[in-house]
Amino acid sequence: MSEKLGSGKQDRYMQPSILMALLDGRSHGYELLQHIGEYGFLKGDAPPGMIYRHLRQMEDEGLVVSQWDASGSGPAKRVYAITDEGREVLDAWVAYMERHAASLVAFVERYRSRS
Amino acid sequence: MSEKLGSGKQDRYMQPSILMALLDGRSHGYELLQHIGEYGFLKGDAPPGMIYRHLRQMEDEGLVVSQWDASGSGPAKRVYAITDEGREVLDAWVAYMERHAASLVAFVERYRSRS
DNA sequence: TGACATATATGCGTCAAGCACATAGGTTAA
DNA sequence: TTAACCTATGTGCTTGACGCATATATGTCA
């Protein structure tokens, strides 16, 4: 039955999740992959392609900045850091999510209260 | 700033809104248009084309059934009623929305608690 | 030297959203 | 009476994000 919900295309909140993770410090795509699932918006793992595309787009929009890091072992990493503009956008996201949560709760309430 | 949120493509929850409205009794597209905004998931008015497409698709899936009503004034209306399967899907939607709201609240909490 | 983990990125098909537009019946006012 | 408007239901087209598969490259370990 639940397979009819939203055709599997729910909002994954990739952008705010990435920005939130970057609040804790600079990181790179592959590392972010393993952490943004913690927020509960993804069912399984985040698709790698998605992360990198979001990061690139967010850099175009000035929300993050990147820098290559070739130190350490393994291939070079593109390390991202959040910008002031990114912080503002995250703040707006949180405000939006708060309103959205309120609407959801009200909807659920309304449904539950009609026995 | 907020124009960067989700590129304006937030989840409108059209399907559960329609099902919820039909719980209060049979109705038709044009009438639903004026009521499903009450749930707070739409910024302005719902786009008419969207409603009718959803209703058609939901009828294909067996969530609603329709019947022409030529009585009364004005053009004929296609009146929809929710089915048992529609009720089950709505129930699943509500459960999903409840979990989703919890994730959102947790995210907001996490953000707010880091001063 | 072959398999595997790390790390980033592109290409392609699909699907829903958003918007404009088309159709048509009925009512009302100039 | 006819033009404008409200009711009512749909279709067509473009765009953009998503999901998946795939490509590329480096370093490590058996």
Short mmCIF file of C-alpha atoms (C1' of nucleotides) in Angstrom, two decimals:
data_model
loop_
_atom_site.label_atom_id
_atom_site.label_comp_id
_atom_site.label_asym_id
_atom_site.label_seq_id
_atom_site.Cartn_x
_atom_site.Cartn_y
_atom_site.Cartn_z
CA MET A 1 0.00 0.00 0.00
CA SER A 2 2.67 2.48 1.01
CA GLU A 3 4.31 2.11 -2.36
CA LYS A 4 1.77 4.58 -3.66
CA LEU A 5 3.06 7.38 -1.49
CA GLY A 6 4.60 10.17 -3.49
CA SER A 7 5.93 7.70 -6.03
CA GLY A 8 9.11 7.45 -4.00
CA LYS A 9 9.98 11.02 -4.81
CA GLN A 10 9.85 12.56 -1.38
CA ASP A 11 11.89 15.52 -0.41
CA ARG A 12 15.32 14.37 0.64
CA TYR A 13 16.43 17.72 2.06
CA MET A 14 19.87 17.20 0.60
CA GLN A 15 20.76 20.88 0.62
CA PRO A 16 19.98 21.67 4.27
CA SER A 17 21.50 18.35 5.35
CA ILE A 18 24.77 19.17 3.62
CA LEU A 19 24.82 22.69 5.02
CA MET A 20 24.05 21.37 8.50
CA ALA A 21 26.86 18.82 8.29
CA LEU A 22 29.26 21.54 7.16
CA LEU A 23 28.38 23.61 10.23
CA ASP A 24 30.41 21.08 12.21
CA GLY A 25 33.44 21.76 10.05
CA ARG A 26 34.82 21.43 6.54
CA SER A 27 34.31 18.10 4.81
CA HIS A 28 34.28 16.45 1.40
CA GLY A 29 31.62 14.66 -0.62
CA TYR A 30 32.53 11.10 0.18
CA GLU A 31 32.62 11.84 3.90
CA LEU A 32 29.33 13.73 3.78
CA LEU A 33 27.77 10.71 2.11
CA GLN A 34 28.21 8.76 5.31
CA HIS A 35 26.83 11.40 7.63
CA ILE A 36 23.84 13.12 6.10
CA GLY A 37 21.76 9.98 6.49
CA GLU A 38 21.69 10.69 10.22
CA TYR A 39 19.02 13.33 9.81
CA GLY A 40 16.40 10.76 8.88
CA PHE A 41 15.42 12.12 5.48
CA LEU A 42 16.93 9.26 3.50
CA LYS A 43 15.69 5.71 3.53
CA GLY A 44 18.93 4.01 2.54
CA ASP A 45 22.19 5.58 1.47
CA ALA A 46 22.33 8.84 -0.38
CA PRO A 47 23.18 8.35 -4.07
CA PRO A 48 26.78 9.56 -4.60
CA GLY A 49 25.97 11.39 -7.84
CA MET A 50 23.37 13.45 -6.06
CA ILE A 51 25.77 14.73 -3.41
CA TYR A 52 28.39 15.90 -5.86
CA ARG A 53 25.85 17.61 -8.06
CA HIS A 54 24.38 19.41 -5.07
CA LEU A 55 27.79 20.49 -3.88
CA ARG A 56 28.70 21.87 -7.29
CA GLN A 57 25.43 23.71 -7.59
CA MET A 58 25.72 25.10 -4.10
CA GLU A 59 29.19 26.35 -4.89
CA ASP A 60 27.80 28.09 -7.99
CA GLU A 61 25.27 29.75 -5.72
CA GLY A 62 27.93 30.80 -3.24
CA LEU A 63 26.66 28.70 -0.35
CA VAL A 64 29.90 26.73 -0.05
CA VAL A 65 33.50 27.07 -1.20
CA SER A 66 35.85 24.24 -2.11
CA GLN A 67 39.53 23.55 -2.08
CA TRP A 68 41.50 20.52 -3.23
CA ASP A 69 43.27 18.56 -0.56
CA ALA A 70 45.88 16.14 -1.92
CA SER A 71 47.48 15.40 1.45
CA GLY A 72 46.77 12.16 3.25
CA SER A 73 46.35 8.81 1.61
CA GLY A 74 44.07 7.94 -1.29
CA PRO A 75 42.87 10.21 -4.10
CA ALA A 76 42.64 13.96 -3.66
CA LYS A 77 39.55 15.29 -1.92
CA ARG A 78 37.60 18.40 -2.77
CA VAL A 79 37.01 19.84 0.68
CA TYR A 80 34.03 22.12 1.18
CA ALA A 81 33.32 24.81 3.75
CA ILE A 82 30.10 26.70 4.37
CA THR A 83 29.99 30.44 3.62
CA ASP A 84 28.10 33.21 5.37
CA GLU A 85 25.53 33.06 2.61
CA GLY A 86 25.26 29.33 3.16
CA ARG A 87 24.57 29.97 6.82
CA GLU A 88 21.80 32.39 5.89
CA VAL A 89 20.24 29.89 3.52
CA LEU A 90 20.41 27.15 6.14
CA ASP A 91 18.70 29.49 8.58
CA ALA A 92 15.93 30.10 6.05
CA TRP A 93 15.68 26.36 5.45
CA VAL A 94 15.25 25.70 9.15
CA ALA A 95 12.50 28.33 9.36
CA TYR A 96 10.78 26.74 6.39
CA MET A 97 11.11 23.26 7.87
CA GLU A 98 9.66 24.50 11.13
CA ARG A 99 6.55 25.88 9.39
CA HIS A 100 6.31 22.74 7.31
CA ALA A 101 6.48 20.51 10.37
CA ALA A 102 3.69 22.55 11.96
CA SER A 103 1.48 22.04 8.89
CA LEU A 104 2.19 18.31 8.96
CA VAL A 105 1.39 18.02 12.64
CA ALA A 106 -1.85 19.96 12.13
CA PHE A 107 -2.81 17.67 9.25
CA VAL A 108 -2.11 14.55 11.31
CA GLU A 109 -4.04 16.01 14.25
CA ARG A 110 -6.99 16.79 12.04
CA TYR A 111 -7.01 13.25 10.72
CA ARG A 112 -6.62 11.56 14.08
CA SER A 113 -9.29 13.70 15.73
CA ARG A 114 -12.03 12.50 13.39
CA SER A 115 -11.87 9.05 14.97
CA MET B 1 17.45 34.57 0.21
CA SER B 2 14.55 32.21 0.66
CA GLU B 3 14.12 32.00 -3.10
CA LYS B 4 16.88 29.42 -3.08
CA LEU B 5 14.90 26.95 -1.03
CA GLY B 6 14.12 23.81 -2.94
CA SER B 7 13.86 25.81 -6.16
CA GLY B 8 10.19 26.37 -5.39
CA LYS B 9 9.48 22.70 -5.81
CA GLN B 10 8.36 21.76 -2.35
CA ASP B 11 6.06 18.91 -1.68
CA ARG B 12 2.48 20.11 -2.06
CA TYR B 13 0.90 17.00 -0.60
CA MET B 14 -1.85 17.16 -3.19
CA GLN B 15 -2.81 13.51 -2.89
CA PRO B 16 -3.34 13.33 0.88
CA SER B 17 -5.01 16.74 0.84
CA ILE B 18 -7.53 15.57 -1.75
CA LEU B 19 -8.17 12.32 0.11
CA MET B 20 -8.58 14.20 3.38
CA ALA B 21 -11.08 16.62 1.83
CA LEU B 22 -13.04 13.70 0.40
CA LEU B 23 -13.31 12.17 3.87
CA ASP B 24 -15.80 14.93 4.62
CA GLY B 25 -17.94 13.84 1.69
CA ARG B 26 -18.03 13.60 -2.07
CA SER B 27 -16.87 16.62 -4.03
CA HIS B 28 -15.61 17.70 -7.45
CA GLY B 29 -12.37 19.21 -8.70
CA TYR B 30 -13.37 22.84 -8.83
CA GLU B 31 -14.74 22.71 -5.29
CA LEU B 32 -11.68 20.87 -3.99
CA LEU B 33 -9.54 23.63 -5.49
CA GLN B 34 -10.99 26.05 -2.98
CA HIS B 35 -10.56 23.85 0.07
CA ILE B 36 -7.29 21.98 -0.07
CA GLY B 37 -5.37 25.19 0.51
CA GLU B 38 -6.60 25.08 4.10
CA TYR B 39 -4.04 22.47 5.05
CA GLY B 40 -1.18 24.92 4.67
CA PHE B 41 0.85 23.08 2.04
CA LEU B 42 0.19 25.55 -0.75
CA LYS B 43 1.47 29.10 -0.85
CA GLY B 44 -1.19 30.53 -3.13
CA ASP B 45 -3.93 28.73 -5.00
CA ALA B 46 -3.52 25.21 -6.22
CA PRO B 47 -3.01 25.05 -10.00
CA PRO B 48 -6.25 23.70 -11.55
CA GLY B 49 -4.52 21.39 -13.99
CA MET B 50 -2.72 19.71 -11.13
CA ILE B 51 -5.91 18.82 -9.28
CA TYR B 52 -7.60 17.22 -12.26
CA ARG B 53 -4.54 15.23 -13.18
CA HIS B 54 -4.21 13.95 -9.63
CA LEU B 55 -7.87 13.01 -9.51
CA ARG B 56 -7.60 11.08 -12.77
CA GLN B 57 -4.51 9.27 -11.66
CA MET B 58 -6.01 8.47 -8.29
CA GLU B 59 -9.05 7.02 -10.01
CA ASP B 60 -6.75 4.85 -12.14
CA GLU B 61 -5.20 3.62 -8.90
CA GLY B 62 -8.57 2.92 -7.33
CA LEU B 63 -8.27 5.49 -4.55
CA VAL B 64 -11.36 7.41 -5.68
CA VAL B 65 -14.36 6.81 -7.92
CA SER B 66 -16.17 9.41 -10.00
CA GLN B 67 -19.62 10.03 -11.35
CA TRP B 68 -20.98 12.80 -13.57
CA ASP B 69 -23.48 15.13 -11.99
CA ALA B 70 -25.40 17.25 -14.49
CA SER B 71 -27.99 18.48 -12.01
CA GLY B 72 -27.83 21.97 -10.58
CA SER B 73 -26.73 25.07 -12.45
CA GLY B 74 -23.57 25.48 -14.49
CA PRO B 75 -21.62 22.87 -16.38
CA ALA B 76 -21.68 19.22 -15.35
CA LYS B 77 -19.40 18.21 -12.49
CA ARG B 78 -17.40 15.06 -12.12
CA VAL B 79 -18.06 14.17 -8.51
CA TYR B 80 -15.50 12.08 -6.67
CA ALA B 81 -15.79 9.84 -3.63
CA ILE B 82 -13.03 8.15 -1.66
CA THR B 83 -12.80 4.35 -1.72
CA ASP B 84 -11.71 1.92 0.97
CA GLU B 85 -8.37 1.67 -0.74
CA GLY B 86 -8.18 5.46 -0.73
CA ARG B 87 -8.77 5.41 3.01
CA GLU B 88 -5.92 2.95 3.47
CA VAL B 89 -3.58 5.08 1.40
CA LEU B 90 -4.54 8.18 3.35
CA ASP B 91 -3.83 6.31 6.54
CA ALA B 92 -0.38 5.38 5.22
CA TRP B 93 0.16 9.00 4.17
CA VAL B 94 -0.64 10.23 7.65
CA ALA B 95 1.79 7.74 9.18
CA TYR B 96 4.46 8.89 6.75
CA MET B 97 3.75 12.54 7.47
CA GLU B 98 3.99 11.89 11.18
CA ARG B 99 7.44 10.33 10.81
CA HIS B 100 8.48 13.11 8.47
CA ALA B 101 7.34 15.78 10.92
CA ALA B 102 9.39 14.10 13.64
CA SER B 103 12.51 14.19 11.45
CA LEU B 104 11.92 17.85 10.68
CA VAL B 105 11.44 18.75 14.33
CA ALA B 106 14.61 16.84 15.25
CA PHE B 107 16.53 18.69 12.56
CA VAL B 108 15.27 22.07 13.73
CA GLU B 109 16.06 21.15 17.33
CA ARG B 110 19.57 20.11 16.41
CA TYR B 111 20.12 23.41 14.63
CA ARG B 112 18.65 25.59 17.35
CA SER B 113 20.54 23.81 20.13
CA ARG B 114 23.92 24.69 18.71
CA SER B 115 23.39 28.34 19.57
"C1'" DT C 1 48.83 -8.10 -10.07
"C1'" DG C 2 44.39 -8.24 -9.06
"C1'" DA C 3 40.86 -6.93 -5.96
"C1'" DC C 4 39.15 -3.51 -3.12
"C1'" DA C 5 38.31 0.99 -0.75
"C1'" DT C 6 38.51 5.80 -1.44
"C1'" DA C 7 37.03 9.81 -4.09
"C1'" DT C 8 34.89 12.59 -7.72
"C1'" DA C 9 32.15 13.20 -11.62
"C1'" DT C 10 29.08 12.60 -16.03
"C1'" DG C 11 25.23 10.69 -18.99
"C1'" DC C 12 20.75 9.30 -19.67
"C1'" DG C 13 15.92 8.13 -19.04
"C1'" DT C 14 11.86 9.17 -16.49
"C1'" DC C 15 8.45 11.54 -14.09
"C1'" DA C 16 5.99 15.30 -11.84
"C1'" DA C 17 5.59 20.21 -11.48
"C1'" DG C 18 4.25 24.50 -13.38
"C1'" DC C 19 2.25 27.26 -16.71
"C1'" DA C 20 -0.43 28.37 -20.53
"C1'" DC C 21 -4.06 27.18 -23.16
"C1'" DA C 22 -8.46 24.83 -24.87
"C1'" DT C 23 -13.30 23.66 -24.28
"C1'" DA C 24 -17.91 24.34 -22.81
"C1'" DG C 25 -22.22 25.45 -20.18
"C1'" DG C 26 -24.65 28.95 -17.60
"C1'" DT C 27 -25.56 33.79 -15.72
"C1'" DT C 28 -25.63 38.68 -15.74
"C1'" DA C 29 -25.39 43.34 -17.20
"C1'" DA C 30 -24.93 46.79 -20.90
"C1'" DT D 1 -28.81 40.01 -27.65
"C1'" DT D 2 -24.47 39.65 -27.12
"C1'" DA D 3 -20.48 40.30 -24.70
"C1'" DA D 4 -18.33 39.44 -20.43
"C1'" DC D 5 -17.80 36.54 -16.74
"C1'" DC D 6 -18.11 32.55 -13.56
"C1'" DT D 7 -18.24 27.71 -13.22
"C1'" DA D 8 -16.05 23.39 -14.50
"C1'" DT D 9 -12.90 20.11 -16.69
"C1'" DG D 10 -9.35 19.03 -19.13
"C1'" DT D 11 -4.61 18.90 -22.57
"C1'" DG D 12 0.11 20.32 -24.25
"C1'" DC D 13 4.65 21.67 -23.56
"C1'" DT D 14 8.79 22.81 -21.15
"C1'" DT D 15 11.72 22.39 -17.42
"C1'" DG D 16 14.20 20.44 -13.84
"C1'" DA D 17 15.27 17.11 -10.24
"C1'" DC D 18 15.82 12.46 -9.30
"C1'" DG D 19 17.72 7.80 -9.66
"C1'" DC D 20 20.65 4.72 -11.72
"C1'" DA D 21 24.50 3.24 -14.21
"C1'" DT D 22 28.83 4.25 -15.59
"C1'" DA D 23 33.54 6.42 -16.02
"C1'" DT D 24 37.89 7.80 -14.00
"C1'" DA D 25 41.70 7.79 -10.87
"C1'" DT D 26 44.53 6.92 -6.61
"C1'" DG D 27 46.24 4.16 -2.98
"C1'" DT D 28 46.35 -0.30 -0.16
"C1'" DC D 29 46.48 -5.05 0.76
"C1'" DA D 30 46.63 -9.98 -0.08
#
